[in-house]
Amino acid sequence: MSVHVQNTRMTTARLRQMKQNGEKIAMLTAYDFTLANLVDESGIDILLVGDSGSNVVCGNQYTLPITVDEMIFLTKGVVRAAKHSLVVCDMPFGSYQVSEEDAMRNAVRILKESGCDAVKLEGGETILPQIKHMVQAGIPVMGHLGLTPQSVNQFGGYGLRAKEKAEADKLLHDAKLLDEAGCFSIVLEKIPAELAKQVTKAVSCPVIGIGAGSECDGQVLVLHDMLGLNQGFQPKFLRRFAELGEQVKLAVGSYITAVKEQSFPNSEESY
Ligand code: KIV
């Protein structure tokens, strides 16, 4: 299927319009220039420089260790590649929880130094003052509810969230608060599809799901997971659209053999 690639840059206003028109929003993560360039040219709407870069790029077990400096470094490459898509940078753990002032200072740094379009923060009511402050200062903010990986130590793992009524009611309440505070979009991660549908209907901003069923306004996946580069990870919600991990191993294996048996480089590949 061919995808129509917009000639103009994606905006938060256009994303809202897409929700109103029932046009689905496609978002993927990216952490470097080369892959971001391919994904942007393929017509993606939003590129998220996720703090999942802590796992995917840095090899950490959790998202918690990645720093503001490291997020800025990764985001710069993605911004240079993005011709059409809106670039969102995750605010890492510890960069917005301490105080409103600290959160603003870090958000401003991220926008100024990386050149991204927006930031994403995990959490609801407890971080509302920070979100309101940023929105008032003209910073586009994406919310993130449900399974928020920065709280893994509190959750005790990466299981499905909001199965029970109390947590589901709280999530719906938080989503409405984020919407009223001016978030341009909200990510819902690993929650029951029925609850995600309810939230999507209840808020005016676009809702992007990951493991949250088909009724959200859009979907997001971690690029390396959906390309099959991260071979050990196979949660139920993840569809692999390619098996690039196998392709990489085959190509590298062929290269090693060619070097060892001295068939590479041949005379045409030499000066
Ligand atoms: O960091 C990340 O990749 C994310 C997505 C899973 C939404 O937050």
Coordinates of C-alpha atoms and ligand atoms in Angstrom, one line a residue:
M1 CA 0.0 0.0 0.0
S2 CA 1.4 3.4 -0.9
V3 CA 1.3 6.1 1.8
H4 CA 0.6 9.7 0.9
V5 CA 3.6 11.7 2.3
Q6 CA 2.6 15.3 3.3
N7 CA 4.7 18.1 1.7
T8 CA 4.3 20.2 4.8
R9 CA 5.5 19.6 8.3
M10 CA 3.1 18.0 10.7
T11 CA 1.6 20.3 13.4
T12 CA -0.4 19.7 16.6
A13 CA -3.3 21.5 14.9
R14 CA -3.3 19.1 12.0
L15 CA -3.2 16.1 14.5
R16 CA -6.3 17.5 16.2
Q17 CA -8.0 17.8 12.8
M18 CA -7.0 14.2 12.0
K19 CA -8.9 13.1 15.1
Q20 CA -11.9 15.1 14.1
N21 CA -11.9 13.6 10.6
G22 CA -11.4 10.1 11.9
E23 CA -8.0 9.8 10.1
K24 CA -5.7 7.5 12.1
I25 CA -2.3 8.8 13.3
A26 CA 0.8 6.7 12.9
M27 CA 3.7 7.3 15.4
L28 CA 7.0 5.4 15.8
T29 CA 10.0 5.9 17.9
A30 CA 13.4 6.9 16.5
Y31 CA 16.8 7.5 18.0
D32 CA 19.2 8.3 15.2
F33 CA 19.4 10.2 11.9
T34 CA 19.6 7.2 9.5
L35 CA 16.5 5.3 10.6
A36 CA 14.6 8.5 11.4
N37 CA 15.2 9.6 7.8
L38 CA 13.8 6.3 6.4
V39 CA 10.8 6.5 8.7
D40 CA 10.1 10.1 7.9
E41 CA 10.4 9.5 4.2
S42 CA 7.9 6.6 4.6
G43 CA 5.3 9.1 5.7
I44 CA 5.1 8.7 9.5
D45 CA 3.1 11.4 11.3
I46 CA 5.0 11.6 14.6
L47 CA 8.5 10.6 15.5
L48 CA 9.0 10.0 19.2
V49 CA 12.5 10.0 20.6
G50 CA 11.4 7.8 23.5
D51 CA 13.2 7.3 26.7
S52 CA 13.0 3.7 25.5
G53 CA 16.3 4.8 23.9
S54 CA 17.7 3.9 27.4
N55 CA 16.9 0.2 26.5
V56 CA 17.2 0.2 22.8
V57 CA 20.3 2.4 22.3
C58 CA 22.1 2.2 25.6
G59 CA 21.2 -1.4 26.6
N60 CA 19.8 -0.5 30.1
Q61 CA 17.2 -2.7 31.6
Y62 CA 14.9 0.2 32.4
T63 CA 14.2 3.7 31.0
L64 CA 15.2 5.4 34.3
P65 CA 19.0 5.9 33.8
I66 CA 18.8 8.0 30.6
T67 CA 19.6 11.7 31.1
V68 CA 18.5 15.0 29.6
D69 CA 21.8 15.4 27.9
E70 CA 21.5 11.9 26.3
M71 CA 18.0 12.6 25.2
I72 CA 19.1 15.9 23.6
F73 CA 22.0 14.1 21.8
L74 CA 19.6 11.4 20.4
T75 CA 16.9 14.0 19.5
K76 CA 19.3 16.2 17.5
G77 CA 19.9 13.5 14.9
V78 CA 16.2 12.7 14.6
V79 CA 15.3 16.4 14.2
R80 CA 17.9 16.7 11.4
A81 CA 16.2 13.8 9.6
A82 CA 12.6 14.9 10.0
K83 CA 11.2 16.7 7.0
H84 CA 7.5 16.0 7.4
S85 CA 6.9 14.5 10.9
L86 CA 6.4 16.1 14.2
V87 CA 9.3 15.3 16.6
V88 CA 8.5 14.6 20.2
C89 CA 11.2 14.1 22.8
D90 CA 10.5 12.2 26.1
M91 CA 11.4 14.1 29.2
P92 CA 13.5 11.5 31.1
F93 CA 12.9 10.3 34.7
G94 CA 13.8 13.0 37.2
S95 CA 13.7 15.9 34.8
Y96 CA 10.2 17.0 35.6
Q97 CA 9.1 15.5 38.9
V98 CA 11.3 17.6 41.3
S99 CA 9.6 21.0 40.8
E100 CA 7.6 23.1 38.3
E101 CA 10.7 25.3 37.9
D102 CA 13.0 22.4 37.2
A103 CA 10.6 20.9 34.8
M104 CA 10.3 24.1 32.8
R105 CA 14.1 24.6 32.7
N106 CA 14.6 21.1 31.4
A107 CA 11.7 21.4 28.8
V108 CA 13.1 24.7 27.6
R109 CA 16.6 23.1 27.3
I110 CA 15.3 20.1 25.3
L111 CA 13.4 22.3 22.9
K112 CA 16.2 24.9 22.4
E113 CA 19.1 22.4 22.2
S114 CA 17.5 19.6 20.2
G115 CA 15.2 21.5 18.0
C116 CA 12.3 19.1 18.6
D117 CA 8.6 20.2 18.4
A118 CA 7.2 18.9 21.6
V119 CA 7.9 17.0 24.8
K120 CA 6.2 14.0 26.4
L121 CA 5.8 13.4 30.2
E122 CA 4.5 10.4 32.1
G123 CA 1.8 10.8 34.7
G124 CA -1.6 12.5 35.5
E125 CA -2.8 14.8 38.2
T126 CA 0.5 14.9 40.2
I127 CA 2.4 16.5 37.3
L128 CA -0.5 18.8 36.2
P129 CA 1.2 22.0 37.5
Q130 CA 4.3 21.3 35.4
I131 CA 2.1 20.6 32.3
K132 CA 0.1 23.7 32.7
H133 CA 3.2 25.8 33.1
M134 CA 4.7 24.4 29.9
V135 CA 1.5 24.8 27.9
Q136 CA 1.2 28.4 29.1
A137 CA 4.8 29.0 28.0
G138 CA 3.9 27.7 24.5
I139 CA 5.5 24.3 24.8
P140 CA 3.4 21.5 23.2
V141 CA 3.0 18.6 25.7
M142 CA 2.1 15.0 25.0
G143 CA 0.8 13.1 28.1
H144 CA 1.4 9.4 28.8
L145 CA -0.9 7.3 31.0
G146 CA -1.4 3.6 31.8
L147 CA 1.8 1.6 31.9
T148 CA 4.3 4.4 32.5
P149 CA 7.7 2.7 32.4
Q150 CA 9.4 5.3 34.6
S151 CA 7.2 4.0 37.4
V152 CA 8.3 0.4 36.9
N153 CA 9.8 0.1 40.5
Q154 CA 6.4 1.2 41.9
F155 CA 4.4 -1.1 39.6
G156 CA 6.7 -4.0 40.1
G157 CA 6.8 -4.9 36.4
Y158 CA 5.4 -4.2 33.0
G159 CA 2.0 -5.8 33.4
L160 CA -1.4 -4.6 32.1
R161 CA -2.6 -1.5 33.9
A162 CA -6.0 -0.3 34.9
K163 CA -7.7 -3.7 35.0
E164 CA -9.5 -2.8 38.2
K165 CA -12.3 -0.2 38.3
A166 CA -10.5 2.2 40.7
E167 CA -7.4 2.5 38.6
A168 CA -9.5 2.7 35.4
D169 CA -11.6 5.5 36.9
K170 CA -8.4 7.3 38.0
L171 CA -6.9 7.0 34.5
L172 CA -10.1 8.4 32.8
H173 CA -10.0 11.3 35.3
D174 CA -6.3 12.0 34.7
A175 CA -6.9 11.9 30.9
K176 CA -9.6 14.5 31.2
L177 CA -7.3 16.7 33.3
L178 CA -4.5 16.4 30.8
D179 CA -6.8 17.3 28.0
E180 CA -8.2 20.3 29.9
A181 CA -4.6 21.4 30.7
G182 CA -3.9 21.6 27.0
C183 CA -2.0 18.5 26.2
F184 CA -2.0 18.2 22.4
S185 CA -2.1 14.4 22.6
I186 CA -2.1 11.5 25.1
V187 CA -0.3 8.1 24.9
L188 CA -2.1 5.2 26.5
E189 CA 0.1 2.2 27.2
K190 CA -1.0 -1.3 27.9
I191 CA -4.5 -0.9 29.2
P192 CA -7.8 -2.7 28.3
A193 CA -9.1 -1.8 24.8
E194 CA -12.5 -0.9 26.2
L195 CA -11.0 1.7 28.6
A196 CA -8.9 3.2 25.8
K197 CA -12.0 3.5 23.7
Q198 CA -13.8 5.3 26.5
V199 CA -10.8 7.7 27.1
T200 CA -10.5 8.4 23.3
K201 CA -14.2 9.4 23.2
A202 CA -14.0 11.5 26.4
V203 CA -11.1 13.8 25.4
S204 CA -10.8 16.3 22.6
C205 CA -7.1 15.7 21.9
P206 CA -5.8 12.7 19.9
V207 CA -5.1 9.5 21.9
I208 CA -2.3 7.3 20.7
G209 CA -2.3 3.7 21.9
I210 CA 0.4 1.1 22.5
G211 CA -1.2 -2.2 23.7
A212 CA -4.4 -0.2 24.1
G213 CA -6.6 -1.7 21.3
S214 CA -7.8 -0.4 17.9
E215 CA -10.2 2.4 19.0
C216 CA -7.5 5.0 19.8
D217 CA -7.0 7.9 17.4
G218 CA -3.6 6.5 16.5
Q219 CA -0.9 3.8 17.3
V220 CA 2.7 3.9 18.4
L221 CA 5.3 1.1 18.5
V222 CA 9.0 1.1 19.3
L223 CA 10.7 1.0 15.9
H224 CA 13.3 -1.7 16.8
D225 CA 10.5 -4.0 18.1
M226 CA 8.3 -3.7 15.0
L227 CA 11.2 -4.1 12.7
G228 CA 12.2 -7.4 14.5
L229 CA 15.6 -5.9 15.5
N230 CA 14.9 -6.6 19.2
Q231 CA 14.4 -10.3 18.9
G232 CA 13.9 -11.2 22.6
F233 CA 10.8 -9.0 23.1
Q234 CA 7.4 -10.4 22.1
P235 CA 4.5 -9.0 24.1
K236 CA 0.9 -9.8 22.8
F237 CA 0.4 -6.2 21.5
L238 CA 3.6 -6.2 19.3
R239 CA 3.2 -7.0 15.6
R240 CA 6.5 -7.5 13.8
F241 CA 6.3 -5.9 10.4
A242 CA 9.7 -7.2 9.4
E243 CA 12.4 -9.6 10.7
L244 CA 15.4 -7.3 10.2
G245 CA 17.3 -9.0 13.1
E246 CA 17.5 -12.2 10.9
Q247 CA 18.5 -10.1 7.9
V248 CA 21.3 -8.3 9.8
K249 CA 22.7 -11.7 11.1
L250 CA 22.6 -13.2 7.5
A251 CA 24.3 -10.1 6.0
V252 CA 27.0 -10.0 8.7
G253 CA 27.5 -13.7 8.4
S254 CA 28.0 -13.4 4.7
Y255 CA 30.5 -10.6 5.2
I256 CA 32.5 -12.5 7.8
T257 CA 32.7 -15.6 5.4
A258 CA 33.7 -13.4 2.5
V259 CA 36.5 -11.7 4.5
K260 CA 37.8 -15.0 5.9
E261 CA 37.8 -16.8 2.6
Q262 CA 39.3 -13.7 0.9
S263 CA 36.5 -13.2 -1.7
F264 CA 36.0 -9.7 -0.4
P265 CA 37.2 -7.3 -1.6
N266 CA 37.5 -8.5 -5.2
S267 CA 39.4 -6.6 -7.9
E268 CA 36.3 -4.5 -8.8
E269 CA 36.0 -3.4 -5.2
S270 CA 39.7 -2.4 -5.1
Y271 CA 41.5 0.8 -6.4
Ligands
KIV1 O1 9.7 5.6 25.3 C1 8.9 5.1 24.5 O2 9.3 4.5 23.5 C2 7.5 5.4 24.7 C3 6.5 4.7 23.8 C4 6.4 3.3 24.1 C5 5.2 5.4 23.8 O3 7.1 6.1 25.6

